[in-house]
Amino acid sequence: MRDLLQEYDPEVFDAILGEERRQQSELELIPSENYTYPEVLAALGTVFTNKYSEGYPGNRYYGGQTYTDVIERLACARARELFGADHANVQALSGAAMNQVVYYALLEPGDSILAMDLTHGGHLTHGSPVSHMARVFQFHRYKAGADGRIDFDEVLRIAEQVRPKMILCGHSSYPRELDYSGFRRVADAVGALTMADVSHVGGLIAGGQLANPLEHGFDVVTTTTHKSLRGPRGGLILSKGEFAKKIDKSVFPGLQGGPHMHTIAAIAVALKKAAEPEFREYAARTLSNAQVLAGRLLEHGAQLVSGGTDNHLMVVNTVGSYGIEGRDAQKLLEEVGLATNKQLIPDDSLSAQRTSGVRLGTPAPTTRGMGAGEMTAVADLFVRALQNKGDSDGAEAIRSEVRALCARFPAPGPLLPTSA
Ligand code: DSN
């Protein structure tokens, strides 16, 4: 197959090869990225991409659904089993669509949603003013307190004031475990629905290492499938049985057309992997690696938002620690082969293009098999890269060390060796 592509379209083939080399020789520290399984890549590149299958198993709008039904039923059953959900929908194309589906399924335009402030760790699709959803629904905000933790007295105070129809928790840069019971209590006090977007920590919940909002009575839980869950790019909507029909109708025909059945096949494979004992061990190591990485950064005097982490990610205040804006820190780190992303810190005075920090996490290095020793080394390299800004020999030395580390821990997948 690769030979066929190489011969027919060398431009595309070379870009794929370039990306494979980049992924092998750089260390991925962006907490929302991961290296998926070769088995998932195999399921993705299949003839299921040829098929239209609007509707749901047993009730589609086109013929020829024998095998699409098998795949979708498998994926849904595995998702329900893994997360202990009454209902699962696996058709959402990715995170943004998945969250829109839930808002439209359970709310009316103009209804209010109480969600986390973006600079405190919330997500764009939780009603950022630049998203279309902010034009349809009224979003209100809660923030983390001065200690970097959510203050539930404050969340309740805001909820009593704005009377939201839905309370939404979940995050893309909040480094602490969420107290789902706390959100549940606030929601019960004001008669709101509860939704958790656990996209970042979906794999850590599936692996039994972090709390599962469904076990705390949440109505709906969403997660993308490609972050800590290590699957293909997609979205999973899990809910109580009473919302099943509304959610399914909201996906199709409400928001989407034909589901991407090749992706659903790959999601089914990833969910099978996530139910294996090895995945539990992976999730535990992702967390212990984050403890080591954060601990070593703190030993070096780095300022971490909230002073550390309970999950897989951390946010370094690079302005406070090194006098370097997030945008510049990201560039310096990329030059030495450490992939991070610029990140707003709580109430950041800089724009989202500049930012005062960078975000990093351990799902991808853990997939490569790295452990405590490597996390200590990565923290040391990170700090050297930022402390020695402008030292090109120093940067070259760090780049070589990163390359050597990556070569010792190859990324999985049909990827070339680093030297190729
Ligand atoms: N881009 C993902 C993240 O980095 O958190 C989610 O949008």
Short mmCIF file of C-alpha atoms and ligand atoms in Angstrom, two decimals:
data_model
loop_
_atom_site.label_atom_id
_atom_site.label_comp_id
_atom_site.label_asym_id
_atom_site.label_seq_id
_atom_site.Cartn_x
_atom_site.Cartn_y
_atom_site.Cartn_z
CA MET A 1 0.00 0.00 0.00
CA ARG A 2 2.80 2.39 0.91
CA ASP A 3 4.61 1.56 -2.36
CA LEU A 4 1.44 2.34 -4.30
CA LEU A 5 1.12 5.76 -2.68
CA GLN A 6 4.81 6.53 -3.01
CA GLU A 7 4.69 5.82 -6.74
CA TYR A 8 1.42 7.65 -7.44
CA ASP A 9 1.77 10.73 -5.22
CA PRO A 10 5.32 11.32 -4.01
CA GLU A 11 4.46 14.78 -2.66
CA VAL A 12 1.88 13.42 -0.23
CA PHE A 13 4.00 10.36 0.49
CA ASP A 14 7.02 12.48 1.38
CA ALA A 15 4.96 14.63 3.72
CA ILE A 16 3.71 11.49 5.50
CA LEU A 17 7.28 10.24 5.75
CA GLY A 18 8.41 13.61 7.08
CA GLU A 19 5.71 13.53 9.74
CA GLU A 20 6.66 9.99 10.73
CA ARG A 21 10.28 11.09 11.15
CA ARG A 22 9.24 14.17 13.11
CA GLN A 23 7.11 12.10 15.47
CA GLN A 24 9.94 9.60 15.99
CA SER A 25 12.70 12.10 16.62
CA GLU A 26 10.82 14.70 18.70
CA LEU A 27 9.27 14.15 22.08
CA GLU A 28 5.55 14.86 22.18
CA LEU A 29 4.71 16.63 25.42
CA ILE A 30 1.44 18.25 24.30
CA PRO A 31 -0.97 16.65 26.79
CA SER A 32 -3.81 16.24 24.29
CA GLU A 33 -1.70 14.28 21.80
CA ASN A 34 -0.65 10.66 21.79
CA TYR A 35 0.69 7.89 19.56
CA THR A 36 -2.11 5.51 18.61
CA TYR A 37 -1.78 1.75 18.19
CA PRO A 38 -0.71 0.12 14.88
CA GLU A 39 -3.96 -1.88 15.10
CA VAL A 40 -5.95 1.38 15.19
CA LEU A 41 -4.09 2.72 12.16
CA ALA A 42 -4.82 -0.56 10.37
CA ALA A 43 -8.57 -0.24 11.07
CA LEU A 44 -8.58 3.40 9.93
CA GLY A 45 -7.17 2.74 6.48
CA THR A 46 -9.97 0.40 5.35
CA VAL A 47 -12.86 0.18 2.88
CA PHE A 48 -15.29 1.35 5.57
CA THR A 49 -14.40 4.82 4.31
CA ASN A 50 -16.41 4.00 1.17
CA LYS A 51 -19.69 3.50 3.00
CA TYR A 52 -22.59 5.79 3.81
CA SER A 53 -24.51 4.64 6.88
CA GLU A 54 -26.77 7.44 8.10
CA GLY A 55 -28.93 6.22 10.95
CA TYR A 56 -28.12 3.62 13.57
CA PRO A 57 -27.57 -0.18 13.53
CA GLY A 58 -30.72 -1.91 12.31
CA ASN A 59 -32.24 1.37 11.16
CA ARG A 60 -30.19 2.99 8.39
CA TYR A 61 -31.12 5.07 5.37
CA TYR A 62 -29.01 3.05 2.89
CA GLY A 63 -28.61 -0.68 2.22
CA GLY A 64 -25.45 -2.73 2.57
CA GLN A 65 -25.06 -2.26 6.31
CA THR A 66 -24.25 -5.80 7.47
CA TYR A 67 -20.72 -4.95 8.54
CA THR A 68 -21.18 -1.31 9.53
CA ASP A 69 -23.81 -2.53 12.00
CA VAL A 70 -21.36 -5.08 13.42
CA ILE A 71 -18.72 -2.38 13.89
CA GLU A 72 -20.97 0.24 15.44
CA ARG A 73 -22.66 -2.22 17.81
CA LEU A 74 -19.24 -3.44 18.95
CA ALA A 75 -17.95 0.09 19.52
CA CYS A 76 -21.05 1.12 21.50
CA ALA A 77 -21.08 -2.03 23.63
CA ARG A 78 -17.39 -1.66 24.44
CA ALA A 79 -17.84 2.02 25.34
CA ARG A 80 -20.80 1.27 27.64
CA GLU A 81 -18.92 -1.53 29.34
CA LEU A 82 -15.67 0.42 29.77
CA PHE A 83 -17.26 3.52 31.28
CA GLY A 84 -20.30 1.93 32.94
CA ALA A 85 -22.73 3.99 30.84
CA ASP A 86 -26.37 3.18 30.02
CA HIS A 87 -25.94 4.61 26.53
CA ALA A 88 -23.09 5.37 24.13
CA ASN A 89 -23.03 7.20 20.81
CA VAL A 90 -19.81 6.84 18.79
CA GLN A 91 -20.70 8.87 15.69
CA ALA A 92 -19.57 12.39 16.68
CA LEU A 93 -16.82 13.41 14.29
CA SER A 94 -14.69 14.92 17.04
CA GLY A 95 -14.74 16.99 20.22
CA ALA A 96 -16.41 20.18 19.01
CA ALA A 97 -19.26 18.35 17.25
CA MET A 98 -19.67 16.03 20.24
CA ASN A 99 -20.22 18.91 22.66
CA GLN A 100 -22.54 20.80 20.30
CA VAL A 101 -24.63 17.66 19.95
CA VAL A 102 -25.20 17.55 23.71
CA TYR A 103 -26.09 21.24 24.02
CA TYR A 104 -28.61 20.96 21.19
CA ALA A 105 -30.00 17.68 22.50
CA LEU A 106 -30.71 18.82 26.04
CA LEU A 107 -31.15 22.59 25.84
CA GLU A 108 -33.04 25.25 23.91
CA PRO A 109 -31.31 28.21 22.22
CA GLY A 110 -30.86 30.97 24.79
CA ASP A 111 -30.58 28.57 27.75
CA SER A 112 -27.73 29.19 30.14
CA ILE A 113 -24.75 26.94 30.85
CA LEU A 114 -22.31 27.39 33.72
CA ALA A 115 -18.81 26.33 32.59
CA MET A 116 -15.18 26.89 33.50
CA ASP A 117 -13.34 30.02 32.44
CA LEU A 118 -11.02 29.38 29.49
CA THR A 119 -7.90 30.87 31.11
CA HIS A 120 -8.50 28.76 34.23
CA GLY A 121 -8.50 25.55 32.21
CA GLY A 122 -11.87 25.43 30.41
CA HIS A 123 -12.23 24.69 26.71
CA LEU A 124 -13.08 26.63 23.57
CA THR A 125 -16.16 24.47 22.97
CA HIS A 126 -17.45 25.31 26.45
CA GLY A 127 -18.74 28.60 25.12
CA SER A 128 -15.67 30.69 24.42
CA PRO A 129 -16.93 34.03 23.00
CA VAL A 130 -15.22 33.23 19.67
CA SER A 131 -17.20 29.98 19.23
CA HIS A 132 -20.59 29.80 17.50
CA MET A 133 -22.02 28.12 20.60
CA ALA A 134 -21.62 31.38 22.51
CA ARG A 135 -24.06 32.95 20.02
CA VAL A 136 -26.65 30.25 20.64
CA PHE A 137 -26.45 29.64 24.40
CA GLN A 138 -25.69 31.94 27.32
CA PHE A 139 -22.48 30.84 28.98
CA HIS A 140 -21.52 31.90 32.50
CA ARG A 141 -18.16 31.23 34.10
CA TYR A 142 -16.63 29.87 37.25
CA LYS A 143 -12.91 30.06 37.96
CA ALA A 144 -10.38 28.25 40.12
CA GLY A 145 -9.61 29.96 43.43
CA ALA A 146 -6.29 31.49 44.49
CA ASP A 147 -4.97 28.00 45.38
CA GLY A 148 -5.71 26.82 41.84
CA ARG A 149 -8.61 24.60 42.99
CA ILE A 150 -12.31 24.97 42.23
CA ASP A 151 -14.14 26.62 45.11
CA PHE A 152 -17.61 25.04 45.27
CA ASP A 153 -19.07 27.77 47.49
CA GLU A 154 -18.24 30.17 44.68
CA VAL A 155 -19.66 27.84 41.99
CA LEU A 156 -22.87 27.57 44.03
CA ARG A 157 -23.05 31.34 44.50
CA ILE A 158 -22.82 31.90 40.72
CA ALA A 159 -25.26 29.05 40.01
CA GLU A 160 -27.85 30.54 42.37
CA GLN A 161 -27.43 33.87 40.63
CA VAL A 162 -27.60 32.72 36.99
CA ARG A 163 -29.80 29.58 37.44
CA PRO A 164 -28.10 27.56 34.64
CA LYS A 165 -29.96 24.77 32.86
CA MET A 166 -26.68 22.87 32.70
CA ILE A 167 -23.51 22.75 34.75
CA LEU A 168 -20.52 21.79 32.65
CA CYS A 169 -17.17 20.65 33.98
CA GLY A 170 -14.09 19.29 32.27
CA HIS A 171 -11.03 21.05 31.03
CA SER A 172 -8.13 21.31 28.67
CA SER A 173 -5.55 22.82 31.02
CA TYR A 174 -6.79 22.42 34.61
CA PRO A 175 -4.16 20.28 36.32
CA ARG A 176 -6.27 19.04 39.22
CA GLU A 177 -8.70 16.18 39.75
CA LEU A 178 -12.35 17.24 39.56
CA ASP A 179 -14.73 16.73 42.47
CA TYR A 180 -17.75 15.49 40.52
CA SER A 181 -19.83 15.15 43.69
CA GLY A 182 -19.24 18.85 44.34
CA PHE A 183 -20.63 19.73 40.90
CA ARG A 184 -23.52 17.33 41.41
CA ARG A 185 -24.46 19.05 44.69
CA VAL A 186 -24.47 22.47 43.02
CA ALA A 187 -26.52 21.13 40.09
CA ASP A 188 -29.05 19.54 42.45
CA ALA A 189 -29.36 22.80 44.40
CA VAL A 190 -30.40 24.72 41.28
CA GLY A 191 -32.09 21.94 39.28
CA ALA A 192 -29.46 21.85 36.51
CA LEU A 193 -28.35 19.03 34.24
CA THR A 194 -24.75 17.83 34.65
CA MET A 195 -22.29 17.34 31.82
CA ALA A 196 -18.59 16.45 32.09
CA ASP A 197 -16.29 16.78 29.10
CA VAL A 198 -13.48 14.42 30.09
CA SER A 199 -11.69 14.54 26.75
CA HIS A 200 -8.28 14.97 28.34
CA VAL A 201 -8.66 12.32 31.02
CA GLY A 202 -10.97 9.82 29.27
CA GLY A 203 -8.19 7.23 29.13
CA LEU A 204 -7.25 7.79 32.77
CA ILE A 205 -10.87 7.22 33.78
CA ALA A 206 -11.13 4.13 31.54
CA GLY A 207 -7.88 2.89 33.09
CA GLY A 208 -9.38 3.21 36.57
CA GLN A 209 -7.00 5.93 37.78
CA LEU A 210 -9.25 9.00 37.96
CA ALA A 211 -12.85 9.42 39.11
CA ASN A 212 -15.66 8.58 36.68
CA PRO A 213 -18.40 11.27 36.61
CA LEU A 214 -21.01 8.64 35.68
CA GLU A 215 -20.42 7.04 39.07
CA HIS A 216 -21.30 10.40 40.62
CA GLY A 217 -24.66 10.58 38.88
CA PHE A 218 -23.69 12.80 35.93
CA ASP A 219 -26.26 12.96 33.15
CA VAL A 220 -23.84 13.13 30.22
CA VAL A 221 -20.12 12.55 29.76
CA THR A 222 -18.25 13.35 26.56
CA THR A 223 -14.72 12.44 25.60
CA THR A 224 -12.62 12.59 22.51
CA THR A 225 -11.05 9.27 21.64
CA HIS A 226 -7.56 10.33 20.58
CA LYS A 227 -6.01 11.83 23.71
CA SER A 228 -5.26 9.70 26.78
CA LEU A 229 -7.58 7.04 25.31
CA ARG A 230 -5.05 6.50 22.47
CA GLY A 231 -7.62 5.91 19.72
CA PRO A 232 -8.33 7.62 16.38
CA ARG A 233 -9.71 11.18 16.24
CA GLY A 234 -13.35 10.99 17.26
CA GLY A 235 -15.93 11.74 19.93
CA LEU A 236 -17.78 9.55 22.38
CA ILE A 237 -21.03 10.60 24.08
CA LEU A 238 -22.00 8.59 27.16
CA SER A 239 -25.24 9.20 28.99
CA LYS A 240 -28.00 8.00 31.21
CA GLY A 241 -30.57 5.93 29.31
CA GLU A 242 -33.24 8.61 29.57
CA PHE A 243 -31.23 10.91 27.23
CA ALA A 244 -30.34 8.24 24.66
CA LYS A 245 -32.97 9.09 22.04
CA LYS A 246 -32.43 12.84 22.26
CA ILE A 247 -28.67 12.46 21.91
CA ASP A 248 -28.85 10.03 19.00
CA LYS A 249 -31.28 12.32 17.15
CA SER A 250 -29.10 15.31 17.87
CA VAL A 251 -26.09 13.60 16.24
CA PHE A 252 -28.10 12.40 13.25
CA PRO A 253 -30.07 13.95 11.67
CA GLY A 254 -29.58 16.98 13.95
CA LEU A 255 -25.97 17.93 13.33
CA GLN A 256 -24.19 15.37 11.17
CA GLY A 257 -24.72 13.28 8.07
CA GLY A 258 -22.97 9.97 7.36
CA PRO A 259 -20.82 8.70 10.22
CA HIS A 260 -17.17 7.92 9.46
CA MET A 261 -17.35 4.15 9.74
CA HIS A 262 -13.60 3.63 9.28
CA THR A 263 -13.07 5.81 12.36
CA ILE A 264 -15.77 3.94 14.27
CA ALA A 265 -13.98 0.65 13.44
CA ALA A 266 -10.78 2.15 14.83
CA ILE A 267 -12.60 3.45 17.93
CA ALA A 268 -13.87 -0.10 18.55
CA VAL A 269 -10.27 -1.36 18.44
CA ALA A 270 -9.03 1.36 20.82
CA LEU A 271 -11.84 0.56 23.29
CA LYS A 272 -10.87 -3.11 23.23
CA LYS A 273 -7.28 -2.08 24.02
CA ALA A 274 -8.47 0.19 26.84
CA ALA A 275 -10.23 -2.72 28.55
CA GLU A 276 -7.00 -4.74 28.80
CA PRO A 277 -5.00 -4.89 32.05
CA GLU A 278 -2.00 -3.29 30.27
CA PHE A 279 -4.06 -0.14 29.73
CA ARG A 280 -4.68 0.20 33.47
CA GLU A 281 -0.95 0.03 33.95
CA TYR A 282 -0.45 2.62 31.19
CA ALA A 283 -2.92 5.00 32.84
CA ALA A 284 -1.22 4.58 36.24
CA ARG A 285 2.21 5.25 34.72
CA THR A 286 0.90 8.33 32.90
CA LEU A 287 -0.05 9.77 36.29
CA SER A 288 3.13 8.74 38.11
CA ASN A 289 5.21 10.16 35.24
CA ALA A 290 3.36 13.47 35.59
CA GLN A 291 4.17 13.52 39.31
CA VAL A 292 7.88 13.02 38.57
CA LEU A 293 7.94 15.60 35.75
CA ALA A 294 6.11 18.22 37.83
CA GLY A 295 8.18 17.44 40.94
CA ARG A 296 11.46 17.86 39.09
CA LEU A 297 10.32 21.12 37.44
CA LEU A 298 9.41 22.44 40.90
CA GLU A 299 12.84 21.39 42.24
CA HIS A 300 14.30 23.54 39.46
CA GLY A 301 12.19 26.46 40.69
CA ALA A 302 9.65 26.45 37.85
CA GLN A 303 6.28 28.06 38.68
CA LEU A 304 3.45 25.63 37.97
CA VAL A 305 -0.16 26.79 37.87
CA SER A 306 -1.82 25.51 41.10
CA GLY A 307 1.61 24.38 42.30
CA GLY A 308 1.56 20.95 40.63
CA THR A 309 -0.76 18.37 39.15
CA ASP A 310 -3.14 15.54 40.03
CA ASN A 311 -3.56 14.39 36.45
CA HIS A 312 -1.47 14.01 33.30
CA LEU A 313 -0.83 17.71 32.55
CA MET A 314 0.82 20.78 33.98
CA VAL A 315 1.06 24.43 33.03
CA VAL A 316 4.39 26.21 33.50
CA ASN A 317 4.25 29.96 33.96
CA THR A 318 7.19 30.74 31.67
CA VAL A 319 6.96 34.50 32.14
CA GLY A 320 7.16 34.14 35.92
CA SER A 321 9.80 31.38 35.79
CA TYR A 322 12.09 32.50 32.96
CA GLY A 323 10.87 35.88 31.73
CA ILE A 324 9.82 34.24 28.41
CA GLU A 325 6.35 34.48 26.86
CA GLY A 326 4.61 31.18 26.12
CA ARG A 327 4.83 31.68 22.35
CA ASP A 328 8.62 32.11 22.52
CA ALA A 329 9.05 29.28 25.02
CA GLN A 330 7.12 26.93 22.72
CA LYS A 331 9.44 27.89 19.85
CA LEU A 332 12.63 27.44 21.89
CA LEU A 333 11.44 24.04 23.09
CA GLU A 334 10.44 22.97 19.58
CA GLU A 335 13.92 23.86 18.34
CA VAL A 336 15.38 21.29 20.75
CA GLY A 337 12.77 18.65 19.88
CA LEU A 338 10.37 19.08 22.80
CA ALA A 339 6.81 19.62 21.53
CA THR A 340 4.70 21.67 23.97
CA ASN A 341 2.01 24.29 23.41
CA LYS A 342 1.70 27.89 24.50
CA GLN A 343 -0.97 28.16 27.15
CA LEU A 344 -2.97 30.90 28.85
CA ILE A 345 -2.55 30.96 32.62
CA PRO A 346 -5.42 31.98 34.95
CA ASP A 347 -6.51 35.56 34.15
CA ASP A 348 -3.58 35.87 31.73
CA SER A 349 -2.71 39.44 30.81
CA LEU A 350 -1.35 38.28 27.43
CA SER A 351 -3.41 37.22 24.40
CA ALA A 352 -4.06 33.60 23.38
CA GLN A 353 -1.49 34.08 20.62
CA ARG A 354 1.23 35.10 23.08
CA THR A 355 0.30 33.65 26.51
CA SER A 356 2.28 33.55 29.76
CA GLY A 357 2.88 29.82 29.86
CA VAL A 358 3.24 26.46 28.18
CA ARG A 359 1.29 23.28 28.78
CA LEU A 360 2.89 19.85 28.90
CA GLY A 361 1.84 16.33 29.80
CA THR A 362 2.79 12.69 29.92
CA PRO A 363 0.35 10.57 27.83
CA ALA A 364 2.63 10.41 24.77
CA PRO A 365 6.02 9.81 26.48
CA THR A 366 4.33 7.12 28.59
CA THR A 367 3.09 5.42 25.41
CA ARG A 368 6.73 5.35 24.25
CA GLY A 369 7.53 3.40 27.42
CA MET A 370 9.27 6.19 29.30
CA GLY A 371 9.29 6.15 33.09
CA ALA A 372 10.52 8.13 36.09
CA GLY A 373 14.18 8.34 35.01
CA GLU A 374 13.24 9.71 31.60
CA MET A 375 10.76 12.21 33.09
CA THR A 376 13.53 13.57 35.32
CA ALA A 377 15.78 13.90 32.27
CA VAL A 378 13.01 15.62 30.27
CA ALA A 379 12.42 18.16 33.06
CA ASP A 380 16.16 18.90 33.13
CA LEU A 381 16.24 19.37 29.34
CA PHE A 382 13.14 21.59 29.45
CA VAL A 383 14.69 23.88 32.07
CA ARG A 384 18.08 24.02 30.31
CA ALA A 385 16.40 24.96 27.02
CA LEU A 386 14.61 27.92 28.62
CA GLN A 387 17.37 29.03 30.98
CA ASN A 388 19.99 29.05 28.22
CA LYS A 389 17.98 31.04 25.69
CA GLY A 390 20.33 32.35 22.97
CA ASP A 391 23.02 29.68 23.51
CA SER A 392 22.99 27.88 20.15
CA ASP A 393 25.68 25.32 21.09
CA GLY A 394 23.74 24.52 24.24
CA ALA A 395 20.54 24.12 22.21
CA GLU A 396 22.28 21.76 19.77
CA ALA A 397 23.51 19.63 22.69
CA ILE A 398 19.98 19.45 24.11
CA ARG A 399 18.60 18.53 20.67
CA SER A 400 21.07 15.61 20.48
CA GLU A 401 20.06 14.40 23.93
CA VAL A 402 16.37 14.53 22.99
CA ARG A 403 17.09 12.60 19.78
CA ALA A 404 19.02 9.95 21.70
CA LEU A 405 16.21 9.61 24.25
CA CYS A 406 13.61 9.24 21.49
CA ALA A 407 15.73 6.64 19.70
CA ARG A 408 15.80 4.55 22.91
CA PHE A 409 12.00 4.69 23.16
CA PRO A 410 10.55 4.40 19.65
CA ALA A 411 6.97 5.52 19.14
CA PRO A 412 4.59 2.69 18.19
CA GLY A 413 2.94 2.49 14.81
CA PRO A 414 4.16 1.85 11.26
CA LEU A 415 6.83 4.45 11.74
CA LEU A 416 10.35 4.55 10.42
CA PRO A 417 13.30 4.16 12.78
CA THR A 418 14.71 7.56 13.82
CA SER A 419 17.77 7.09 11.64
CA ALA A 420 15.81 6.46 8.42
N1 DSN B 1 -6.86 20.75 21.19
C1 DSN B 1 -7.24 19.99 22.35
C2 DSN B 1 -6.41 20.36 23.53
O1 DSN B 1 -5.27 20.53 23.27
O2 DSN B 1 -6.85 20.44 24.66
C3 DSN B 1 -8.67 20.12 22.63
O3 DSN B 1 -9.24 21.05 21.84
#
